[in-house]
Coordinates of C-alpha atoms in Angstrom, one line a residue:
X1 CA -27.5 37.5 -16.8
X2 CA -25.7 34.4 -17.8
X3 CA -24.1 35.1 -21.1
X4 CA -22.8 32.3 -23.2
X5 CA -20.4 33.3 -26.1
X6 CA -19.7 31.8 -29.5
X7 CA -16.1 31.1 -28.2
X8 CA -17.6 29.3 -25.0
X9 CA -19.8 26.9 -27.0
X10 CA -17.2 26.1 -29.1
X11 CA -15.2 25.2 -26.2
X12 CA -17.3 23.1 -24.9
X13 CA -18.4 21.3 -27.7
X14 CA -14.6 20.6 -27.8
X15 CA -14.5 19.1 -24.1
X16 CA -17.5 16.9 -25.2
X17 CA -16.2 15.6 -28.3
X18 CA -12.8 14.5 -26.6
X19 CA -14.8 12.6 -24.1
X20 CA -17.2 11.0 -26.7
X21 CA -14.4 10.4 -29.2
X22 CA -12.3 8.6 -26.2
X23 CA -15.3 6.4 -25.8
X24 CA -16.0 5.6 -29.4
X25 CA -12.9 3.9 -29.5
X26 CA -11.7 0.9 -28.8
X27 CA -8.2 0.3 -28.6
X28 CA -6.8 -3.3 -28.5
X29 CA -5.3 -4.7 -25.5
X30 CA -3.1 -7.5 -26.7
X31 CA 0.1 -7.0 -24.5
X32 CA -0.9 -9.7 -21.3
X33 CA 0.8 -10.5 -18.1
X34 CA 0.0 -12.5 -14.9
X35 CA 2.3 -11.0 -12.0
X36 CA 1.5 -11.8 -7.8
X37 CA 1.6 -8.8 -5.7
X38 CA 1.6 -9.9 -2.7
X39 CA 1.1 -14.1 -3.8
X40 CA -2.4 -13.4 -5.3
X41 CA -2.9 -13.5 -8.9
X42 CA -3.6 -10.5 -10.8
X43 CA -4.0 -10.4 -14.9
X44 CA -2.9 -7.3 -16.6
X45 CA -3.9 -6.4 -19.7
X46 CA -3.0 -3.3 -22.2
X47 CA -1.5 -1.9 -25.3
X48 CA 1.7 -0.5 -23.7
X49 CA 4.7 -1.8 -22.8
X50 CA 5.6 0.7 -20.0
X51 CA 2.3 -0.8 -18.1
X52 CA 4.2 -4.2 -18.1
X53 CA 7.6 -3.0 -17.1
X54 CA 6.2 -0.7 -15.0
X55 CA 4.0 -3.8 -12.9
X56 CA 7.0 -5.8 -13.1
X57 CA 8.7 -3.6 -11.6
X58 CA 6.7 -3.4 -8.8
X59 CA 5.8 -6.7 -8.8
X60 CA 8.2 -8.8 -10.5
X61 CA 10.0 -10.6 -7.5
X62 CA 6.7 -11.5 -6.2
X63 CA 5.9 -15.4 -6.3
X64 CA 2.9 -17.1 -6.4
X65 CA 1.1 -17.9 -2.5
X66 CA -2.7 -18.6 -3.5
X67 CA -4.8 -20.4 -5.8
X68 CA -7.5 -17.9 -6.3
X69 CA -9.5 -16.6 -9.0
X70 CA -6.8 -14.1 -10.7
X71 CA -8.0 -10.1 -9.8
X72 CA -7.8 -8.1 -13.6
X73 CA -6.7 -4.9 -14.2
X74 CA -7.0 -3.6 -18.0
X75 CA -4.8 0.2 -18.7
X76 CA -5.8 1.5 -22.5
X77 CA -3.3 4.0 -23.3
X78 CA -4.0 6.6 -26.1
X79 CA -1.7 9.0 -27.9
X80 CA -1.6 12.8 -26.6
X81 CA -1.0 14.1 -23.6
X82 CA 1.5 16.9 -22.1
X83 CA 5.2 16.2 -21.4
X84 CA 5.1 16.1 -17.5
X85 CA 2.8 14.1 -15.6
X86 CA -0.9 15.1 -14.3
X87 CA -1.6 16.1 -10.8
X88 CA -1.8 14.0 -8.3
X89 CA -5.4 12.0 -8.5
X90 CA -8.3 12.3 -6.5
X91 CA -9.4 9.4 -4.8
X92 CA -13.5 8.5 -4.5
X93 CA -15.0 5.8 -3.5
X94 CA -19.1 4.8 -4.1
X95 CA -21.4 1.2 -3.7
X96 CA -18.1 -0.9 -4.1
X97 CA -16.7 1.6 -7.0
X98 CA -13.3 3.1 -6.5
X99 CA -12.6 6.1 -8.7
X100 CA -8.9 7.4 -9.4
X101 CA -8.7 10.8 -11.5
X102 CA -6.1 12.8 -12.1
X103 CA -7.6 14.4 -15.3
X104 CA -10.2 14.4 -18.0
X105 CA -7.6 11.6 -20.0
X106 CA -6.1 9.9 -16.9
X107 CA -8.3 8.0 -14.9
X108 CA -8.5 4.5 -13.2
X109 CA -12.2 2.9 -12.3
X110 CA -12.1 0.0 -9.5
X111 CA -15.4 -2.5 -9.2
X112 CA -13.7 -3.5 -5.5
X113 CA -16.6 -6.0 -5.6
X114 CA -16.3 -7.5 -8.7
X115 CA -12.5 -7.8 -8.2
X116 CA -11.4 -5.7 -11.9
X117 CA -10.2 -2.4 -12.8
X118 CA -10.1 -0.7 -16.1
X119 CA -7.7 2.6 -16.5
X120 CA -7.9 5.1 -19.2
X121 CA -4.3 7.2 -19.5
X122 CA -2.8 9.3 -22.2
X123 CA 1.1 9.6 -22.7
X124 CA 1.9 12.4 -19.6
X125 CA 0.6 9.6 -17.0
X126 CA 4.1 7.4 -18.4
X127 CA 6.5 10.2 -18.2
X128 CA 7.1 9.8 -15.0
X129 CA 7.7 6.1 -13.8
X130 CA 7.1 6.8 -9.9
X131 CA 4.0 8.1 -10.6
X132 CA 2.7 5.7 -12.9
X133 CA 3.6 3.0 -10.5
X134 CA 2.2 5.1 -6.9
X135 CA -0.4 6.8 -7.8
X136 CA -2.0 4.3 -10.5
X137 CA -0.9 0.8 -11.0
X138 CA -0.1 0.3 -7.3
X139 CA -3.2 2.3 -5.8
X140 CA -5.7 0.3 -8.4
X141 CA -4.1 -3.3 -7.9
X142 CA -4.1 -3.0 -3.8
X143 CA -7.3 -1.4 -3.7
X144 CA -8.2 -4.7 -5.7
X145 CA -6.4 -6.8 -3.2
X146 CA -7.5 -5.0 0.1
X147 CA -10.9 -5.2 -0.8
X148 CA -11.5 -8.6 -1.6
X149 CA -8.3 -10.6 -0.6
X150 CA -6.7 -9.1 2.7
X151 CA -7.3 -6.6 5.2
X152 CA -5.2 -3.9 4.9
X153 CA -3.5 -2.3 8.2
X154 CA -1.3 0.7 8.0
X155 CA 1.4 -1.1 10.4
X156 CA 5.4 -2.1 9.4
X157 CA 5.7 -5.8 9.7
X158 CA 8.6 -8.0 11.1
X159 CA 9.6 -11.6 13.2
X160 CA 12.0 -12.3 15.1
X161 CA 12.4 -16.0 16.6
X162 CA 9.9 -17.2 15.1
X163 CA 7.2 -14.5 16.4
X164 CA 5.7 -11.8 14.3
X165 CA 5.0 -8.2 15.1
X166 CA 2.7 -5.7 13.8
X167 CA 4.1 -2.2 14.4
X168 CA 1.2 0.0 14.4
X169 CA 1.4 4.1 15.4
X170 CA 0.1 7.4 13.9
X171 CA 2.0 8.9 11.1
X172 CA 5.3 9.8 12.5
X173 CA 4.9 7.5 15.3
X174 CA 8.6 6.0 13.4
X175 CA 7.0 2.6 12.3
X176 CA 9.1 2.6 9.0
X177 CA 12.6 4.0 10.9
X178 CA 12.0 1.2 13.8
X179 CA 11.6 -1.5 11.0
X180 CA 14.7 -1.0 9.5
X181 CA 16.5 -0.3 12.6
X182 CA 15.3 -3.6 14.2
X183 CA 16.2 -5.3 10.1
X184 CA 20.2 -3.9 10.5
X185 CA 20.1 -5.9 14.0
X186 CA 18.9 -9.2 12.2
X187 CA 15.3 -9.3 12.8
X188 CA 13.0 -10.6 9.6
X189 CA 11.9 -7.7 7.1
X190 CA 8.4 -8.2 6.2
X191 CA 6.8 -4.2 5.3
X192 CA 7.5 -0.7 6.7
X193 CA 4.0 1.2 6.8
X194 CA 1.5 -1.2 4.4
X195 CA 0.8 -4.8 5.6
X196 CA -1.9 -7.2 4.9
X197 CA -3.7 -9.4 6.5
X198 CA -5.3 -12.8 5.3
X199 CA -5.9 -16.4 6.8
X200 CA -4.3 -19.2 5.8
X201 CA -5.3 -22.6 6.7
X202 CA -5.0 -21.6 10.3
X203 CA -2.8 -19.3 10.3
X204 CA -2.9 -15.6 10.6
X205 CA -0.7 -14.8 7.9
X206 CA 0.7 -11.3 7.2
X207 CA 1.9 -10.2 3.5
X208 CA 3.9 -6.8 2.1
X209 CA 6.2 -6.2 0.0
X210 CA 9.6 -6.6 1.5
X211 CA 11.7 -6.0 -1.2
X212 CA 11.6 -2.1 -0.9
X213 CA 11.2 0.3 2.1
X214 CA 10.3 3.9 1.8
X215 CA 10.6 6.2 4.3
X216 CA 10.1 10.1 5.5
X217 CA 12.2 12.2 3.8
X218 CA 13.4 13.5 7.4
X219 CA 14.9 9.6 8.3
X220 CA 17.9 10.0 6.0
X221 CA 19.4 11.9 9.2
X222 CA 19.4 8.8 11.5
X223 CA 20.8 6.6 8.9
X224 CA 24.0 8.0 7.0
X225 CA 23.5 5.8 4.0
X226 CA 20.0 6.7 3.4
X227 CA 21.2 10.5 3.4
X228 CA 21.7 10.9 -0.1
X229 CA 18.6 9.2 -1.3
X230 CA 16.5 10.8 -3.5
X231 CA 12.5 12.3 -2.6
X232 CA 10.1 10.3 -4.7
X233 CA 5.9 10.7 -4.5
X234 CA 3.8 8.3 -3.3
X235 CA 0.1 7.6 -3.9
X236 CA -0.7 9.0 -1.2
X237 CA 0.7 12.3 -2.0
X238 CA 3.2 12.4 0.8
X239 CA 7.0 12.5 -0.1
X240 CA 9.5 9.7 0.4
X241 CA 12.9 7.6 0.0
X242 CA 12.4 4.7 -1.7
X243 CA 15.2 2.2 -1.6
X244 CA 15.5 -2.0 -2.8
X245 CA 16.0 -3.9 0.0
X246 CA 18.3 -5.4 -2.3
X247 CA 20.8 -2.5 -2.1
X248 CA 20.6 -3.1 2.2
X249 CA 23.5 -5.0 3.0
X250 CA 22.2 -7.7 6.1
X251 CA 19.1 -7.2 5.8
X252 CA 17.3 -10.7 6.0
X253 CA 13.5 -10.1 3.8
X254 CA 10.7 -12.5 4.2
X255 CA 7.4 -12.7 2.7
X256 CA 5.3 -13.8 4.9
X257 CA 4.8 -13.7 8.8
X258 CA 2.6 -15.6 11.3
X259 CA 1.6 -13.3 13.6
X260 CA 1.6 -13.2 17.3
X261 CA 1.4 -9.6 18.4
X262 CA 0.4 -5.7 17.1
X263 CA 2.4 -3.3 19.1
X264 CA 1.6 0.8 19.2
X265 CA 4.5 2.7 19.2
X266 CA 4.6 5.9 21.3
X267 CA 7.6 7.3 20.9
X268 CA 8.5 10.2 22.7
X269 CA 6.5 8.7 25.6
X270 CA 6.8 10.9 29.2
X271 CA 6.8 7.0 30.6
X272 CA 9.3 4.9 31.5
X273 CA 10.3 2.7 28.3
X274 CA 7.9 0.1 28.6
X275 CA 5.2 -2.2 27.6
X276 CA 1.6 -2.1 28.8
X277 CA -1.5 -4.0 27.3
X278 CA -4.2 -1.8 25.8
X279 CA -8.3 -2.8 24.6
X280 CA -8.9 -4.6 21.9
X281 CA -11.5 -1.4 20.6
X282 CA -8.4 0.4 20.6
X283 CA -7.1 -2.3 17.5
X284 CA -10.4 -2.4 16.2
X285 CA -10.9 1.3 15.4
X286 CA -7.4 1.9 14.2
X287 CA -7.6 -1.3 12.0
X288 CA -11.0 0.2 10.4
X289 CA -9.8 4.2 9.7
X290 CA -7.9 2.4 6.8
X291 CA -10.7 0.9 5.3
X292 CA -11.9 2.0 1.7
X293 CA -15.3 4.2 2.9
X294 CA -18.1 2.0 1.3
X295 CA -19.6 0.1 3.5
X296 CA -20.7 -2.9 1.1
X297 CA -16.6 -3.4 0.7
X298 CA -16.4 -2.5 4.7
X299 CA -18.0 -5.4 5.6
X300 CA -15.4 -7.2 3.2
X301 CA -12.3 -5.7 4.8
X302 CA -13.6 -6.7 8.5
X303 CA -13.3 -10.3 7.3
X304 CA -10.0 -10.9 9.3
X305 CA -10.9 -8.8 12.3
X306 CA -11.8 -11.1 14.4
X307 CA -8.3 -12.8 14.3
X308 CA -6.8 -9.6 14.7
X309 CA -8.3 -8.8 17.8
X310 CA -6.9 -12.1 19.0
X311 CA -3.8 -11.1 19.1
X312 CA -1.8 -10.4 22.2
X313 CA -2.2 -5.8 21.9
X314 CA 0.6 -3.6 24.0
X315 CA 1.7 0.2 23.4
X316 CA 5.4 0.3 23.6
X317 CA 6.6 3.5 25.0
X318 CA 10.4 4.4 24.3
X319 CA 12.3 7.0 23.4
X320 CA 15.4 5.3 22.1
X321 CA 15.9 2.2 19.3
X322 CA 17.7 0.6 21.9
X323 CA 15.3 1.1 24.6
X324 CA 12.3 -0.6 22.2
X325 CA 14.6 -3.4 20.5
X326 CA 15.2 -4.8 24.3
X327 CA 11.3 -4.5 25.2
X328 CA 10.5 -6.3 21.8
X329 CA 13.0 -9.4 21.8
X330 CA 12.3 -10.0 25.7
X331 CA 8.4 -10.3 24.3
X332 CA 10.0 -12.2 21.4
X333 CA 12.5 -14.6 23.4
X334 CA 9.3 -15.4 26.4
X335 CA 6.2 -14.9 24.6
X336 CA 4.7 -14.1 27.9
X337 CA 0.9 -12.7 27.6
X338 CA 1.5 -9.5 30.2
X339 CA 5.0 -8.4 29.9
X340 CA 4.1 -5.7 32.1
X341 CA 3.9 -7.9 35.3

């Protein structure tokens, strides 16, 4: 017998109000700022000035690449709230809609299609400003971006005479350690573990944000500066060390690369250190598991595959920073199509 007490209706009457009453009003949004993540245009509109200092923060260095239709991003914030931050959000995704909900108050809605996003957040979402800035701004304003602007490729990014490199692996292959190893040894800092890819005139351009790295907690032991970083969250729930490339000394940041090459890493490889050239379905696939799981936006994302594929594809298999630098800058220095002749 289901049994519903006078306490339990009252309850819930409660939880419906708050939603209604969240809904029936309308709070202005006259605090406005147009930042570039990544050199597109984006328009951010709210109430608070944490939103602001928090995207420019993020953003702020960023200048501007294309002349595109600016994506728009509106955050309402409401009194109320606890004093530490809500969970860490769900992520959904539905006919181009991306949903972001970490509560009944705090909650971001993407139309990847349309190109906007509107976020609802109460006071707890802004105690803490690494989560703020993971788990909402960033995640809605990329989302935005990989959806209808670049296609996104978990892979660390960097050049070196001239040629660019897409470091692509697993999680743990050491994408984000081998970046910053290969930037202390004066190659061109692009992105650690999030790149993206666009076309410009006719050039295969890649974008990130090089003016932080973030790494596994578990790096600060190969690198004695990084080892009293502190653990911060990321959006996507795993832990990190986030440090300004700005606090790197010799580290040479770029934002942009033209690429020429996406190497897997396989460290830890039973082979020889080497390069050897693999399929193209082998970039394909792993190019596509990042893609946000609705195929009307799918079919947006796939827009720079093509150009991808073209690219010369090897697996580098080392064991040792030194072993994989001298593999990459012979590739760099000859620009030979099969290195492993």
């Amino acid at each position: 017998m289901n049994i519903e007490t006078s306490a339990m209706k009252d309850q819930s009457r409660s939880k419906t109000d708050d939603i209604v009453n969240t809904f029936k009003r309308e709070i202005d949004v006259t605090l406005r700022i147009t930042l570039y993540p990544l050199g597109f245009p984006v328009e951010i509109a709210t109430n608070s000035p944490k939103i602001l200092e928090s995207a420019k923060r993020s953003w702020g260095h960023h200048k501007s690449k294309f002349s595109l239709p600016p994506l728009k991003f509106t955050v309402t914030v409401e009194d109320g709230g606890v004093s530490e931050s809500p969970p860490a959000p769900i992520v959904r995704a539905r006919d181009g809609l991306l949903f972001i909900v970490a509560d009944q108050r705090n909650l971001v809605i993407c139309n990847l299609l349309e190109g906007n996003a509107y976020g609802w957040l109460d006071q707890a979402s802004l105690v803490d400003e690494k989560y703020l800035r993971f788990y909402l701004i960033e995640a809605a304003v990329l989302s935005l971006i990989s959806a209808s602007r670049a296609t996104p490729v978990h892979a660390a990014c960097l050049s070196l005479n001239g040629r660019g490199f897409l470091l692509c692996g697993d999680s743990g292959a050491g994408k984000s350690s081998i970046a910053y190893a290969a930037a202390r040894t004066g190659w061109k800092y692009l992105s650690d573990d999030a790149t993206y890819v666009t076309r410009d005139a006719d050039r295969l351009l890649a974008l990130g944000n090089s003016h932080q790295m973030r790494f596994r907690p578990e790096t600060r032991s190969l690198f004695s500066e990084l080892s009293t970083k502190e653990i911060t969250p990321r959006s996507t729930g795993k832990p990190s060390v986030e440090v300004p490339t700005s606090d790197m000394r010799g580290i040479c940041i770029v934002d942009e690369v033209k690429l020429d090459y996406a190497i897997f890493l396989k460290r830890g490889s039973s082979l020889p250190a080497q390069l050897l050239p693999i399929r193209p379905e082998v970039i394909r696939e792993y190019v596509a598991s990042t893609f946000i799981p609705t195929l009307e936006v799918q079919r947006l994302q796939e827009r720079n595959m093509e150009d991808i594929l073209a690219l010369q594809h090897f697996d580098l298999h080392y064991n040792t920073f030194e072993e994989a630098f001298e593999l990459l800058e012979e590739l760099a220095k000859a620009g030979a199509s099969n290195p492993g002749n």
